[in-house]
Short mmCIF file of C-alpha atoms and ligand atoms in Angstrom, two decimals:
data_model
loop_
_atom_site.label_atom_id
_atom_site.label_comp_id
_atom_site.label_asym_id
_atom_site.label_seq_id
_atom_site.Cartn_x
_atom_site.Cartn_y
_atom_site.Cartn_z
CA MET B 1 -21.91 49.21 26.34
CA VAL B 2 -21.39 50.67 30.45
CA ALA B 3 -17.58 51.12 31.32
CA GLU B 4 -15.93 49.26 34.51
CA SER B 5 -13.44 51.53 35.14
CA ARG B 6 -13.97 53.89 38.25
CA SER B 7 -12.67 57.15 36.48
CA ARG B 8 -13.96 59.71 37.27
CA ILE B 9 -14.15 62.79 34.28
CA SER B 10 -14.26 66.72 33.67
CA VAL B 11 -15.41 68.09 30.31
CA ILE B 12 -14.42 72.06 30.34
CA GLY B 13 -16.94 73.98 27.89
CA THR B 14 -20.21 72.74 26.92
CA GLY B 15 -20.61 73.82 23.32
CA TYR B 16 -21.44 71.62 20.82
CA LEU B 17 -18.63 69.65 21.23
CA GLY B 18 -18.56 69.41 25.16
CA ALA B 19 -22.12 69.00 25.92
CA THR B 20 -22.54 66.23 23.22
CA HIS B 21 -19.10 64.46 25.33
CA ALA B 22 -20.06 65.17 28.59
CA ALA B 23 -23.22 63.27 27.85
CA CYS B 24 -21.51 60.39 26.29
CA MET B 25 -19.36 59.64 28.84
CA ALA B 26 -22.14 59.54 30.86
CA GLU B 27 -24.36 57.41 28.52
CA LEU B 28 -20.94 54.70 28.49
CA GLY B 29 -20.83 54.57 32.22
CA PHE B 30 -18.78 57.66 34.10
CA GLU B 31 -19.58 59.98 35.88
CA VAL B 32 -19.36 62.96 34.35
CA VAL B 33 -18.81 66.77 36.02
CA GLY B 34 -20.23 69.01 33.01
CA LEU B 35 -17.95 73.02 33.62
CA ASP B 36 -18.66 75.89 31.62
CA LEU B 37 -18.32 79.81 32.62
CA ASP B 38 -21.73 80.25 31.53
CA GLN B 39 -24.32 80.33 33.49
CA SER B 40 -27.12 80.09 31.15
CA LYS B 41 -25.51 77.56 29.52
CA ILE B 42 -24.85 75.69 32.80
CA ASP B 43 -28.95 76.28 33.67
CA SER B 44 -30.12 75.19 30.68
CA LEU B 45 -27.82 71.80 30.54
CA SER B 46 -28.83 71.23 34.15
CA ALA B 47 -32.84 71.65 33.39
CA GLY B 48 -31.74 68.68 30.75
CA ARG B 49 -32.76 71.18 28.29
CA VAL B 50 -30.02 71.11 25.44
CA PRO B 51 -29.34 74.73 24.58
CA PHE B 52 -29.09 74.16 20.55
CA TYR B 53 -30.38 71.81 18.02
CA GLU B 54 -29.00 68.84 17.66
CA PRO B 55 -30.92 65.70 16.86
CA GLY B 56 -31.18 62.77 20.01
CA LEU B 57 -28.86 64.19 22.85
CA GLU B 58 -31.50 65.38 24.76
CA GLU B 59 -32.59 62.24 25.24
CA VAL B 60 -28.68 61.22 26.51
CA LEU B 61 -28.81 64.33 28.48
CA GLN B 62 -31.45 63.53 30.52
CA ARG B 63 -31.19 59.77 31.10
CA ASN B 64 -27.64 60.71 32.07
CA LEU B 65 -28.87 63.35 34.44
CA GLY B 66 -31.47 61.71 35.64
CA ASN B 67 -29.44 58.49 36.62
CA GLY B 68 -26.66 60.39 38.46
CA ARG B 69 -23.92 60.40 36.22
CA LEU B 70 -24.30 64.02 34.95
CA ARG B 71 -24.30 66.93 36.22
CA PHE B 72 -22.70 70.05 35.29
CA THR B 73 -21.48 73.44 37.19
CA THR B 74 -19.53 76.72 36.40
CA ASP B 75 -17.79 76.35 39.56
CA TYR B 76 -13.49 74.88 38.96
CA ASP B 77 -12.90 73.81 42.00
CA GLU B 78 -15.40 71.54 42.27
CA ALA B 79 -14.58 70.02 38.66
CA ALA B 80 -10.93 69.96 39.50
CA ALA B 81 -12.15 67.85 43.20
CA PHE B 82 -14.23 65.75 41.35
CA ALA B 83 -11.90 64.56 38.75
CA ASP B 84 -8.86 62.63 38.11
CA ILE B 85 -9.50 62.97 33.98
CA HIS B 86 -10.66 66.29 32.33
CA PHE B 87 -11.14 67.66 28.17
CA LEU B 88 -10.69 70.85 27.42
CA CYS B 89 -13.68 70.76 24.75
CA VAL B 90 -13.62 75.29 24.89
CA GLY B 91 -13.93 77.12 21.56
CA THR B 92 -10.73 78.34 19.11
CA PRO B 93 -12.50 80.48 16.63
CA GLN B 94 -10.67 82.53 13.70
CA ARG B 95 -9.40 85.44 15.95
CA ALA B 96 -10.82 89.00 15.06
CA ASP B 97 -7.47 90.36 13.46
CA SER B 98 -6.13 87.61 11.53
CA ASN B 99 -6.55 83.91 10.43
CA ALA B 100 -5.01 82.07 13.21
CA ALA B 101 -7.07 80.06 16.08
CA ASP B 102 -7.94 82.18 18.74
CA LEU B 103 -6.53 80.26 21.59
CA ALA B 104 -7.70 82.36 24.85
CA PHE B 105 -10.26 80.11 25.54
CA VAL B 106 -8.07 77.22 25.73
CA GLU B 107 -5.81 78.86 27.78
CA ALA B 108 -8.34 80.14 30.56
CA ALA B 109 -9.25 76.90 30.49
CA VAL B 110 -5.81 75.50 31.30
CA ASP B 111 -4.84 77.94 33.65
CA SER B 112 -7.84 77.70 35.60
CA LEU B 113 -7.69 74.12 36.16
CA ALA B 114 -4.23 73.65 36.01
CA SER B 115 -3.53 76.02 39.52
CA ARG B 116 -6.19 73.60 41.06
CA LEU B 117 -4.72 70.35 40.54
CA THR B 118 -3.32 67.76 42.79
CA GLY B 119 -2.26 64.40 43.05
CA SER B 120 -2.22 63.01 39.76
CA SER B 121 -4.29 63.39 37.09
CA ILE B 122 -4.95 63.78 33.21
CA ILE B 123 -5.93 66.62 30.62
CA ILE B 124 -7.22 65.14 27.36
CA GLY B 125 -7.53 68.11 24.94
CA LYS B 126 -9.90 67.91 22.24
CA SER B 127 -10.19 71.44 20.73
CA THR B 128 -9.24 71.16 17.55
CA VAL B 129 -5.92 73.64 17.61
CA PRO B 130 -2.79 74.27 15.44
CA VAL B 131 -0.40 72.21 15.97
CA GLY B 132 2.12 72.53 18.47
CA THR B 133 -0.29 74.36 20.74
CA ALA B 134 -0.11 71.25 23.28
CA GLN B 135 3.72 71.55 23.57
CA ARG B 136 2.86 75.26 24.62
CA LEU B 137 0.34 73.92 27.41
CA ALA B 138 2.20 71.68 29.12
CA GLU B 139 4.50 74.81 30.34
CA ARG B 140 1.75 76.41 31.21
CA ILE B 141 0.82 73.41 33.08
CA ALA B 142 4.32 73.25 34.20
CA ALA B 143 4.28 76.42 35.94
CA ARG B 144 0.80 76.28 37.12
CA ALA B 145 0.13 73.26 38.82
CA PRO B 146 0.88 73.21 42.32
CA ALA B 147 4.03 71.59 44.11
CA GLY B 148 3.35 68.16 44.54
CA ALA B 149 0.40 67.78 42.15
CA GLU B 150 1.74 64.93 38.27
CA VAL B 151 -0.26 65.80 36.01
CA HIS B 152 0.13 64.11 32.01
CA LEU B 153 -1.56 65.89 28.51
CA GLY B 154 -2.50 64.04 25.47
CA TRP B 155 -4.61 65.47 22.70
CA SER B 156 -7.44 63.78 21.10
CA PRO B 157 -9.09 65.08 18.27
CA GLU B 158 -13.19 64.67 17.65
CA PHE B 159 -14.64 64.58 14.43
CA LEU B 160 -17.73 64.82 15.52
CA ARG B 161 -19.96 65.98 13.08
CA GLU B 162 -23.20 68.82 14.28
CA GLY B 163 -26.66 66.76 13.44
CA PHE B 164 -24.77 63.04 13.69
CA GLY B 165 -23.03 64.02 17.29
CA VAL B 166 -24.46 61.72 19.33
CA GLU B 167 -23.62 58.90 17.02
CA ASP B 168 -20.68 60.09 16.05
CA THR B 169 -19.00 60.04 19.57
CA LEU B 170 -20.68 57.33 20.69
CA ARG B 171 -19.63 54.80 17.82
CA PRO B 172 -16.72 57.44 15.95
CA ASN B 173 -14.84 55.53 13.07
CA ARG B 174 -11.60 56.32 14.75
CA ILE B 175 -9.92 57.42 17.93
CA VAL B 176 -6.61 58.85 17.87
CA ILE B 177 -4.87 59.90 21.03
CA GLY B 178 -1.60 61.31 20.93
CA THR B 179 0.73 61.56 23.50
CA ASP B 180 4.25 60.40 24.85
CA SER B 181 2.37 59.12 28.40
CA PRO B 182 2.17 56.02 28.97
CA VAL B 183 -0.19 57.29 31.93
CA VAL B 184 -2.51 59.49 29.24
CA GLU B 185 -2.67 56.01 26.91
CA SER B 186 -3.57 53.42 29.48
CA ALA B 187 -6.02 55.83 31.01
CA MET B 188 -7.38 56.74 27.37
CA ARG B 189 -7.78 52.31 26.48
CA ASP B 190 -10.02 52.08 29.53
CA LEU B 191 -11.82 55.20 28.61
CA CYS B 192 -12.69 53.89 24.80
CA ALA B 193 -12.54 49.63 26.28
CA PRO B 194 -16.56 49.61 24.98
CA GLN B 195 -15.21 51.40 21.39
CA ILE B 196 -11.74 49.29 21.15
CA GLU B 197 -14.05 46.19 21.86
CA GLN B 198 -16.39 46.48 18.92
CA GLY B 199 -13.57 47.45 16.61
CA ILE B 200 -13.28 51.18 15.67
CA PRO B 201 -9.62 51.50 15.24
CA PHE B 202 -7.45 52.78 18.04
CA LEU B 203 -4.41 55.07 16.86
CA VAL B 204 -1.80 56.30 19.61
CA THR B 205 0.61 58.76 17.96
CA ASP B 206 2.60 61.55 19.08
CA VAL B 207 1.27 64.52 20.10
CA PRO B 208 1.89 66.70 16.46
CA THR B 209 0.93 64.61 14.45
CA ALA B 210 -2.89 63.83 16.24
CA GLU B 211 -2.94 67.71 16.62
CA LEU B 212 -2.64 68.20 12.75
CA VAL B 213 -5.02 64.74 11.86
CA LYS B 214 -7.56 66.57 13.45
CA VAL B 215 -6.68 70.15 10.63
CA SER B 216 -5.53 67.91 7.95
CA ALA B 217 -9.27 65.56 7.60
CA ASN B 218 -11.19 69.27 7.39
CA ALA B 219 -8.70 69.99 5.16
CA PHE B 220 -9.16 67.36 3.13
CA LEU B 221 -13.07 67.59 2.78
CA ALA B 222 -13.32 71.21 2.67
CA THR B 223 -10.92 70.36 -0.53
CA LYS B 224 -12.95 68.15 -2.48
CA ILE B 225 -15.67 69.78 -1.50
CA SER B 226 -13.87 73.66 -3.61
CA PHE B 227 -13.04 70.69 -6.04
CA ILE B 228 -16.54 69.63 -7.11
CA ASN B 229 -17.72 73.48 -6.81
CA ALA B 230 -14.87 73.98 -9.09
CA MET B 231 -15.87 71.54 -11.41
CA ALA B 232 -19.12 73.24 -11.48
CA GLU B 233 -17.81 76.24 -12.19
CA VAL B 234 -15.99 74.50 -15.75
CA SER B 235 -19.56 72.36 -16.25
CA GLU B 236 -21.53 76.25 -16.28
CA ALA B 237 -18.97 77.73 -19.21
CA ALA B 238 -19.02 74.51 -20.72
CA GLY B 239 -22.51 73.55 -20.74
CA ALA B 240 -21.80 70.23 -18.62
CA ASP B 241 -23.93 69.19 -15.20
CA VAL B 242 -21.83 68.76 -12.27
CA ILE B 243 -24.17 66.94 -11.21
CA LYS B 244 -23.70 63.39 -13.51
CA LEU B 245 -19.92 64.76 -13.51
CA ALA B 246 -19.97 63.92 -9.98
CA GLU B 247 -21.66 61.43 -9.74
CA ALA B 248 -19.46 59.03 -12.82
CA LEU B 249 -16.47 60.15 -10.44
CA ALA B 250 -18.36 58.20 -7.42
CA TYR B 251 -18.38 55.00 -8.98
CA ASP B 252 -14.34 55.12 -8.21
CA ASP B 253 -14.26 54.32 -4.88
CA ARG B 254 -10.75 56.47 -5.43
CA ILE B 255 -13.13 58.49 -5.25
CA GLY B 256 -15.88 58.27 -3.96
CA GLY B 257 -18.82 60.15 -3.50
CA LYS B 258 -18.80 61.66 0.09
CA PHE B 259 -18.33 65.34 0.44
CA LEU B 260 -18.58 65.56 -3.27
CA GLY B 261 -22.07 67.73 -2.86
CA PRO B 262 -21.49 70.30 -5.01
CA GLY B 263 -23.46 73.79 -5.12
CA LEU B 264 -23.41 76.50 -2.57
CA GLY B 265 -20.16 75.40 -0.22
CA PHE B 266 -19.25 74.46 3.03
CA GLY B 267 -19.73 76.72 5.94
CA GLY B 268 -19.83 76.29 10.07
CA GLY B 269 -17.86 76.66 12.87
CA CYS B 270 -15.55 73.66 11.60
CA LEU B 271 -14.27 73.41 7.96
CA PRO B 272 -13.81 77.65 6.64
CA LYS B 273 -11.65 78.76 10.56
CA ASP B 274 -9.94 75.31 10.49
CA ILE B 275 -8.46 75.91 7.00
CA ARG B 276 -7.58 79.11 7.31
CA ALA B 277 -6.03 78.21 10.76
CA PHE B 278 -4.26 76.04 9.42
CA MET B 279 -2.67 78.32 6.78
CA ALA B 280 -1.63 80.77 9.15
CA ARG B 281 0.73 77.63 11.26
CA ALA B 282 1.69 77.09 7.89
CA ASP B 283 2.96 80.42 7.30
CA GLU B 284 4.46 80.08 11.39
CA LEU B 285 6.11 76.84 10.35
CA GLY B 286 8.28 77.58 7.00
CA VAL B 287 5.56 75.98 5.42
CA GLU B 288 3.46 78.04 4.17
CA PRO B 289 4.07 76.90 0.03
CA ALA B 290 2.79 73.64 1.53
CA LEU B 291 -0.85 74.46 1.94
CA SER B 292 -0.93 77.58 -0.13
CA PHE B 293 -4.03 75.61 -1.78
CA LEU B 294 -6.10 75.73 0.93
CA ARG B 295 -6.82 79.58 0.27
CA GLU B 296 -7.90 78.09 -3.64
CA VAL B 297 -10.01 75.77 -1.90
CA ASP B 298 -11.02 78.86 -0.26
CA ALA B 299 -11.66 81.53 -2.70
CA ILE B 300 -13.92 78.98 -4.71
CA ASN B 301 -15.89 78.13 -1.81
CA GLN B 302 -16.20 82.10 -1.61
CA ARG B 303 -17.20 82.51 -5.10
CA ARG B 304 -20.20 80.26 -5.28
CA ARG B 305 -21.98 82.34 -2.57
CA ALA B 306 -21.72 85.42 -4.77
CA ARG B 307 -22.02 83.36 -7.98
CA THR B 308 -25.88 82.43 -6.27
CA VAL B 309 -26.03 85.81 -6.20
CA ASP B 310 -25.55 86.37 -9.77
CA ILE B 311 -27.57 83.90 -10.87
CA ALA B 312 -30.49 85.22 -8.60
CA ARG B 313 -29.84 89.02 -9.73
CA GLY B 314 -29.81 87.76 -13.35
CA LEU B 315 -32.96 86.27 -12.96
CA ILE B 316 -35.31 88.80 -12.25
CA GLY B 317 -33.62 91.42 -14.82
CA GLY B 318 -30.68 92.38 -13.05
CA SER B 319 -31.53 94.69 -10.18
CA PHE B 320 -32.46 93.02 -6.45
CA ALA B 321 -34.05 97.14 -5.95
CA GLY B 322 -36.98 97.00 -4.09
CA ARG B 323 -37.34 93.54 -5.53
CA THR B 324 -39.04 90.21 -3.12
CA VAL B 325 -36.48 87.91 -2.26
CA GLY B 326 -37.61 84.14 -0.45
CA VAL B 327 -34.59 82.50 1.34
CA LEU B 328 -35.31 78.70 2.52
CA GLY B 329 -32.56 77.79 4.97
CA ALA B 330 -30.58 79.54 7.25
CA ALA B 331 -28.66 77.05 9.13
CA PHE B 332 -25.08 76.74 7.53
CA LYS B 333 -26.08 72.89 6.88
CA PRO B 334 -29.63 70.71 7.35
CA ASN B 335 -30.19 69.47 10.55
CA SER B 336 -28.39 72.22 12.96
CA ASP B 337 -29.36 75.43 13.69
CA ASP B 338 -25.87 76.41 14.02
CA ILE B 339 -25.33 79.82 11.03
CA ARG B 340 -21.87 80.42 11.99
CA ASP B 341 -20.14 81.46 8.65
CA SER B 342 -23.25 79.86 7.26
CA PRO B 343 -23.21 80.09 3.30
CA ALA B 344 -27.70 80.96 3.36
CA LEU B 345 -27.25 83.93 5.56
CA HIS B 346 -23.91 85.11 3.67
CA VAL B 347 -26.20 85.13 0.31
CA ALA B 348 -29.40 86.74 1.34
CA SER B 349 -27.59 89.34 3.54
CA ALA B 350 -25.58 90.20 0.21
CA ILE B 351 -29.44 90.32 -1.34
CA ALA B 352 -30.98 92.69 1.01
CA GLU B 353 -27.74 94.58 0.84
CA GLN B 354 -28.22 94.75 -3.03
CA GLY B 355 -31.37 96.99 -1.89
CA GLY B 356 -33.91 93.21 -2.32
CA VAL B 357 -36.45 92.52 0.34
CA VAL B 358 -35.52 89.08 1.78
CA THR B 359 -37.67 87.21 3.95
CA VAL B 360 -35.51 84.10 5.49
CA TYR B 361 -37.32 80.83 6.51
CA ASP B 362 -35.55 78.22 8.19
CA PRO B 363 -36.89 75.12 10.22
CA GLU B 364 -34.31 75.86 13.29
CA ALA B 365 -32.43 78.03 12.92
CA LEU B 366 -34.04 81.64 13.30
CA GLU B 367 -33.71 82.13 15.97
CA ARG B 368 -30.21 83.09 16.16
CA ALA B 369 -30.01 84.30 12.55
CA LYS B 370 -33.02 86.24 13.67
CA GLN B 371 -30.33 87.66 16.74
CA GLU B 372 -27.16 88.31 14.03
CA PHE B 373 -28.61 89.65 10.97
CA PRO B 374 -31.38 91.59 12.52
CA GLY B 375 -31.73 93.36 9.63
CA LEU B 376 -33.39 90.31 6.84
CA ARG B 377 -37.01 89.67 7.13
CA TYR B 378 -38.05 86.87 9.15
CA ALA B 379 -40.93 83.73 8.54
CA HIS B 380 -42.70 81.03 10.59
CA SER B 381 -43.19 78.88 7.48
CA MET B 382 -41.59 77.85 4.14
CA LEU B 383 -44.72 78.87 2.03
CA GLU B 384 -44.81 82.64 3.91
CA ALA B 385 -41.54 82.78 3.18
CA VAL B 386 -41.52 82.78 -0.62
CA ARG B 387 -44.75 84.20 -0.75
CA ASP B 388 -45.06 87.20 -3.34
CA ALA B 389 -41.60 86.56 -3.77
CA GLU B 390 -40.50 87.33 -7.80
CA VAL B 391 -37.27 84.70 -7.72
CA VAL B 392 -36.33 82.24 -4.66
CA LEU B 393 -33.41 80.71 -3.01
CA LEU B 394 -33.00 77.78 -1.75
CA LEU B 395 -30.11 77.36 0.43
CA THR B 396 -29.74 74.76 3.06
CA GLU B 397 -31.46 71.74 1.89
CA TRP B 398 -33.99 70.72 5.12
CA ALA B 399 -35.67 67.75 4.28
CA GLU B 400 -39.15 69.88 4.12
CA PHE B 401 -37.49 72.08 1.31
CA ARG B 402 -36.25 68.73 -0.67
CA ASP B 403 -39.59 67.56 -0.17
CA ALA B 404 -41.78 71.16 -1.36
CA ASP B 405 -44.21 70.86 -3.84
CA PRO B 406 -43.56 73.48 -6.61
CA ASP B 407 -47.50 73.40 -7.23
CA GLU B 408 -48.29 74.77 -3.94
CA LEU B 409 -44.94 77.20 -3.85
CA ALA B 410 -46.48 78.14 -7.20
CA LYS B 411 -49.76 79.44 -5.68
CA VAL B 412 -48.11 82.08 -3.20
CA VAL B 413 -44.76 83.48 -5.07
CA ALA B 414 -45.48 86.63 -7.98
CA GLU B 415 -42.78 84.75 -10.20
CA PRO B 416 -42.44 80.59 -10.28
CA ARG B 417 -38.63 81.02 -10.42
CA ILE B 418 -36.22 79.03 -8.04
CA VAL B 419 -32.04 79.57 -7.30
CA ASP B 420 -31.83 76.24 -6.15
CA GLY B 421 -27.71 76.67 -4.26
CA ARG B 422 -27.85 72.62 -3.34
CA ASN B 423 -28.97 70.68 -5.79
CA ALA B 424 -31.62 69.27 -3.77
CA LEU B 425 -34.60 69.51 -5.90
CA ASP B 426 -35.66 67.65 -9.19
CA PRO B 427 -34.90 70.15 -12.14
CA ARG B 428 -37.45 68.29 -14.20
CA HIS B 429 -40.22 67.96 -11.94
CA TRP B 430 -39.91 71.72 -11.72
CA ARG B 431 -39.91 72.90 -15.28
CA ALA B 432 -42.43 70.53 -15.66
CA ARG B 433 -44.76 72.40 -13.13
CA GLY B 434 -43.96 75.78 -14.99
CA TRP B 435 -40.68 77.20 -12.69
CA THR B 436 -37.95 78.11 -14.14
CA TYR B 437 -35.35 76.49 -12.46
CA ARG B 438 -31.34 77.92 -12.40
CA ALA B 439 -28.90 75.41 -10.53
CA LEU B 440 -24.99 76.58 -9.42
CA GLY B 441 -22.66 74.04 -11.98
CA ARG B 442 -26.01 73.26 -14.35
CA PRO B 443 -27.56 73.83 -17.88
C1 UDX X 501 -17.44 69.19 9.77
C2 UDX X 501 -16.61 67.77 10.23
O1 UDX X 501 -17.14 67.13 8.28
C3 UDX X 501 -16.31 66.96 11.54
O2 UDX X 501 -15.98 65.78 10.87
C4 UDX X 501 -15.25 67.73 12.10
O3 UDX X 501 -15.29 67.32 13.95
C5 UDX X 501 -16.06 69.25 12.00
O4 UDX X 501 -15.81 69.51 10.86
P1 UDX X 501 -19.66 69.85 10.38
O5 UDX X 501 -18.98 71.29 10.29
O6 UDX X 501 -20.30 69.71 11.20
O7 UDX X 501 -18.25 68.70 10.18
O8 UDX X 501 -20.02 69.31 8.76
P2 UDX X 501 -20.45 68.93 7.65
O9 UDX X 501 -21.40 67.61 7.46
O10 UDX X 501 -19.01 68.79 7.37
O11 UDX X 501 -20.89 69.69 6.55
C6 UDX X 501 -20.07 71.08 6.48
C7 UDX X 501 -20.44 72.13 5.36
O12 UDX X 501 -20.02 71.08 4.29
C8 UDX X 501 -21.51 72.29 5.19
O13 UDX X 501 -21.86 73.82 5.22
C9 UDX X 501 -22.09 71.38 4.07
O14 UDX X 501 -23.71 71.81 3.42
C10 UDX X 501 -21.26 71.80 3.37
N1 UDX X 501 -20.96 70.85 2.15
C11 UDX X 501 -21.28 69.41 2.46
C12 UDX X 501 -20.94 70.57 1.16
O15 UDX X 501 -21.30 71.83 0.37
N2 UDX X 501 -21.20 69.79 -0.36
C13 UDX X 501 -21.09 67.66 0.40
O16 UDX X 501 -20.97 67.62 -0.09
C14 UDX X 501 -20.73 68.39 2.14
#
């Protein structure tokens, strides 16, 4: 599916979202320049190396660098002169001083770009922003664009999951464009023609609705996870098994089984900060009670982390002081090296703070974890991490850990005790091999 349109694209911000978007737009046949102010990221991408772990992305990157459709720069003049459609893919992290989203990167990108635009051009935001942001950015653009420049703005939220970024970008389950400009709508229809032809739903909305789609989707997903984790809390108290409960619920297709996986809960660069920013925005809009349930969703999620620490401590007699602990997993989920708001590292560092001697292993996220949590110990294999451990915690469900052989691990640990923070193992199998097995929400 190669596009026939002649549009030339810039992608501002080359993190998980932007680098994937830039490479995939080139893959679809467009000429693309990716821009970032971080020279090391640009050097790495230009050399065909993805500076984070994302399966399949490096091949797409290298193919399109090779065919000349894709290049990277730190120069706004170059991006402004080259492209007629600019995608904003910069980060919107949580502010240090509140729950709200930090829009500094979005505003800086828009300011840098707008002052350099000439003729007619289009800016399409993809970053996750509080509803109402695009309206404010339109005013900034109008104030900064040179006389004669005609800038059209739209918002097209991105729903990609880390670990499935290429697939989710090339074949999203829906495309949403929020705009009141026919120029933007028609440009998006051209850009997305290959996907529209495949039958992927293409929704045109007003701008605030498009901004809301992304945060409400993430709020729903977070709520679903916290719902089943709340059921796990009740199950533990009642002697029920939340895994069987979830299975039974999932047969009702109004409920469905996806995102109904109980365990240590959600982390990452999106769900936690997005629900907090959404609450902060609802407060500003005067509808704070409408989203007060998200406070509970966040609290349930945080309690799972504390509960995991408590279960492990209970297994070794009530104190971590001087005790050897093996932790499997550092990334916020498998198939990613992202450790932003990682439940695994939250648990590992809480145990270390309580005096435990914690050794962590993760197949991809070790380097990032070492930088962020230099106080923990790190191992280069699963067996090394659990050597002499008095308790093992499985905190990110990498396939390597799911498939672990309980007999192999039993040979190196001090005591065969495991806390399965992701409900990833078969308890009967591990217990049959002599392990004391504990999980969240199960007897
Ligand atoms: C999420 C959204 O899924 C995606 O659409 C959006 O664009 C960005 O935010 P991502 O952060 O990559 O994507 O991770 P996701 O796969 O959604 O997982 C989020 C967290 O929820 C992970 O920590 C995962 O371990 C946890 N999770 C997921 C559960 O605890 N239980 C589940 O059943 C599913």
